[in-house]
């Protein structure tokens, strides 16, 4: 006995099929995980606390950092925070900690090499000796920049 739920196949035109395939196509290369994001080489320094140091060239790019948040200026550019995290991974700064501040919609660095920010001091980032005015994931850096993190009142 035939089911009453059987439907007839609707004819599909070439234009309809092309439209459906266009929506099912892979996303543009820039959106995929294998996309080539700009990678830059920068110098990273840390000052202001008991630990003061400068490391060699740090290769950095936009990336996911603490807690799975994507850190990129303009959606694709490396930032002072990605440079700091990559300096930690490439050279070992003795630890870097930060948390996501939902109100600022950016990270706040709390600890570098055991030098902890508190109510009196905070970590500030400088790019080419100019203090950043946006958050550490909202500031783009470019090849040969000098990034400095300073614990200051």
Short mmCIF file of C-alpha atoms in Angstrom, two decimals:
data_model
loop_
_atom_site.label_atom_id
_atom_site.label_comp_id
_atom_site.label_asym_id
_atom_site.label_seq_id
_atom_site.Cartn_x
_atom_site.Cartn_y
_atom_site.Cartn_z
CA UNK A 1 0.00 0.00 0.00
CA UNK A 2 1.57 3.30 -1.04
CA UNK A 3 2.25 5.88 1.63
CA UNK A 4 0.32 9.12 1.56
CA UNK A 5 3.57 10.92 2.48
CA UNK A 6 5.25 10.22 -0.86
CA UNK A 7 5.95 13.43 -2.78
CA UNK A 8 6.69 13.86 -6.41
CA UNK A 9 10.14 15.12 -7.35
CA UNK A 10 10.12 18.69 -8.58
CA UNK A 11 12.08 19.41 -11.74
CA UNK A 12 15.28 21.38 -11.09
CA UNK A 13 16.47 23.86 -13.67
CA UNK A 14 20.13 24.54 -14.34
CA UNK A 15 19.72 28.09 -12.98
CA UNK A 16 18.16 26.80 -9.76
CA UNK A 17 20.93 24.26 -9.32
CA UNK A 18 23.63 26.89 -9.93
CA UNK A 19 22.00 29.18 -7.36
CA UNK A 20 21.88 26.41 -4.76
CA UNK A 21 25.52 25.48 -5.41
CA UNK A 22 26.61 29.11 -5.12
CA UNK A 23 25.22 29.27 -1.58
CA UNK A 24 26.86 25.95 -0.69
CA UNK A 25 30.33 26.96 -1.96
CA UNK A 26 33.27 27.18 0.42
CA UNK A 27 33.84 30.53 2.15
CA UNK A 28 36.49 32.87 0.77
CA UNK A 29 40.09 31.93 1.57
CA UNK A 30 40.48 34.77 4.09
CA UNK A 31 37.75 33.30 6.29
CA UNK A 32 39.12 29.77 6.46
CA UNK A 33 41.56 28.44 9.06
CA UNK A 34 44.22 27.84 6.40
CA UNK A 35 44.04 31.46 5.24
CA UNK A 36 47.33 33.28 4.99
CA UNK A 37 47.16 36.01 7.61
CA UNK A 38 49.81 38.72 7.70
CA UNK A 39 52.81 37.57 9.74
CA UNK A 40 55.22 40.20 10.97
CA UNK A 41 58.55 40.24 12.77
CA UNK A 42 58.67 42.63 15.73
CA UNK A 43 60.84 43.25 18.78
CA UNK A 44 59.14 42.78 22.16
CA UNK A 45 60.29 44.29 25.43
CA UNK A 46 58.99 44.19 29.00
CA UNK A 47 59.79 46.91 31.57
CA UNK A 48 58.50 48.44 34.78
CA UNK A 49 58.54 45.47 37.12
CA UNK A 50 61.25 43.33 38.68
CA UNK A 51 61.63 41.58 35.31
CA UNK A 52 62.98 43.70 32.48
CA UNK A 53 63.85 42.15 29.19
CA UNK A 54 63.89 42.37 25.43
CA UNK A 55 63.72 39.38 23.14
CA UNK A 56 64.84 38.80 19.57
CA UNK A 57 62.56 39.01 16.58
CA UNK A 58 59.12 37.62 17.38
CA UNK A 59 57.08 36.23 14.48
CA UNK A 60 53.42 36.99 15.15
CA UNK A 61 50.07 37.01 13.38
CA UNK A 62 46.42 37.38 14.31
CA UNK A 63 45.42 34.35 16.36
CA UNK A 64 43.32 32.84 19.09
CA UNK A 65 44.64 33.66 22.56
CA UNK A 66 43.58 33.13 26.18
CA UNK A 67 40.27 31.33 26.55
CA UNK A 68 39.73 30.95 22.81
CA UNK A 69 39.24 34.60 21.89
CA UNK A 70 40.40 35.69 18.45
CA UNK A 71 42.81 38.64 18.71
CA UNK A 72 43.23 40.65 15.50
CA UNK A 73 43.11 44.31 14.61
CA UNK A 74 40.92 44.98 11.59
CA UNK A 75 40.02 41.27 11.57
CA UNK A 76 43.39 40.07 10.22
CA UNK A 77 46.30 42.11 11.58
CA UNK A 78 48.66 41.07 14.41
CA UNK A 79 48.53 43.09 17.62
CA UNK A 80 50.64 43.96 20.67
CA UNK A 81 48.92 41.14 22.56
CA UNK A 82 49.60 38.51 19.88
CA UNK A 83 53.25 39.69 19.90
CA UNK A 84 53.41 39.29 23.70
CA UNK A 85 51.82 35.83 23.63
CA UNK A 86 54.13 34.74 20.79
CA UNK A 87 57.17 36.16 22.62
CA UNK A 88 56.16 34.03 25.62
CA UNK A 89 55.87 30.93 23.41
CA UNK A 90 59.01 31.57 21.35
CA UNK A 91 61.37 32.87 24.05
CA UNK A 92 59.73 32.18 27.42
CA UNK A 93 58.98 35.34 29.36
CA UNK A 94 58.19 33.49 32.57
CA UNK A 95 54.43 33.51 31.99
CA UNK A 96 51.80 35.88 30.64
CA UNK A 97 48.27 36.17 32.02
CA UNK A 98 45.32 38.22 30.84
CA UNK A 99 41.55 38.19 31.04
CA UNK A 100 38.77 39.20 28.68
CA UNK A 101 37.05 42.42 29.77
CA UNK A 102 33.52 42.32 28.34
CA UNK A 103 32.97 46.04 28.96
CA UNK A 104 36.13 47.02 27.06
CA UNK A 105 35.66 44.20 24.54
CA UNK A 106 39.36 43.48 24.76
CA UNK A 107 41.96 41.87 26.97
CA UNK A 108 43.59 43.26 30.08
CA UNK A 109 47.08 41.93 30.80
CA UNK A 110 47.43 41.12 34.50
CA UNK A 111 50.80 39.40 34.85
CA UNK A 112 54.07 39.13 32.95
CA UNK A 113 56.86 37.05 34.51
CA UNK A 114 55.26 37.28 37.93
CA UNK A 115 54.98 41.09 37.88
CA UNK A 116 51.29 41.51 38.67
CA UNK A 117 49.10 44.48 37.87
CA UNK A 118 47.09 45.65 40.86
CA UNK A 119 44.97 48.61 41.92
CA UNK A 120 47.99 50.91 41.70
CA UNK A 121 49.77 49.60 38.57
CA UNK A 122 48.65 48.26 35.21
CA UNK A 123 50.27 46.86 32.11
CA UNK A 124 50.32 49.28 29.18
CA UNK A 125 51.49 48.57 25.64
CA UNK A 126 53.58 50.86 23.47
CA UNK A 127 54.22 50.51 19.74
CA UNK A 128 57.31 52.34 18.52
CA UNK A 129 57.41 54.22 21.87
CA UNK A 130 53.83 55.50 21.46
CA UNK A 131 51.29 54.33 24.05
CA UNK A 132 48.40 52.54 22.37
CA UNK A 133 45.00 54.20 22.68
CA UNK A 134 42.88 51.20 21.73
CA UNK A 135 42.94 47.80 23.38
CA UNK A 136 45.81 45.38 22.85
CA UNK A 137 43.75 43.38 20.34
CA UNK A 138 42.49 46.50 18.57
CA UNK A 139 45.87 47.96 17.63
CA UNK A 140 47.55 46.74 14.45
CA UNK A 141 51.30 46.23 14.34
CA UNK A 142 53.49 45.87 11.28
CA UNK A 143 56.82 44.39 10.34
CA UNK A 144 59.84 45.88 12.22
CA UNK A 145 57.68 47.57 14.89
CA UNK A 146 58.94 47.69 18.47
CA UNK A 147 56.36 46.55 21.03
CA UNK A 148 56.98 47.31 24.69
CA UNK A 149 54.83 46.29 27.67
CA UNK A 150 55.37 48.44 30.73
CA UNK A 151 53.99 48.04 34.26
CA UNK A 152 53.20 51.58 35.37
CA UNK A 153 51.09 53.59 37.78
#
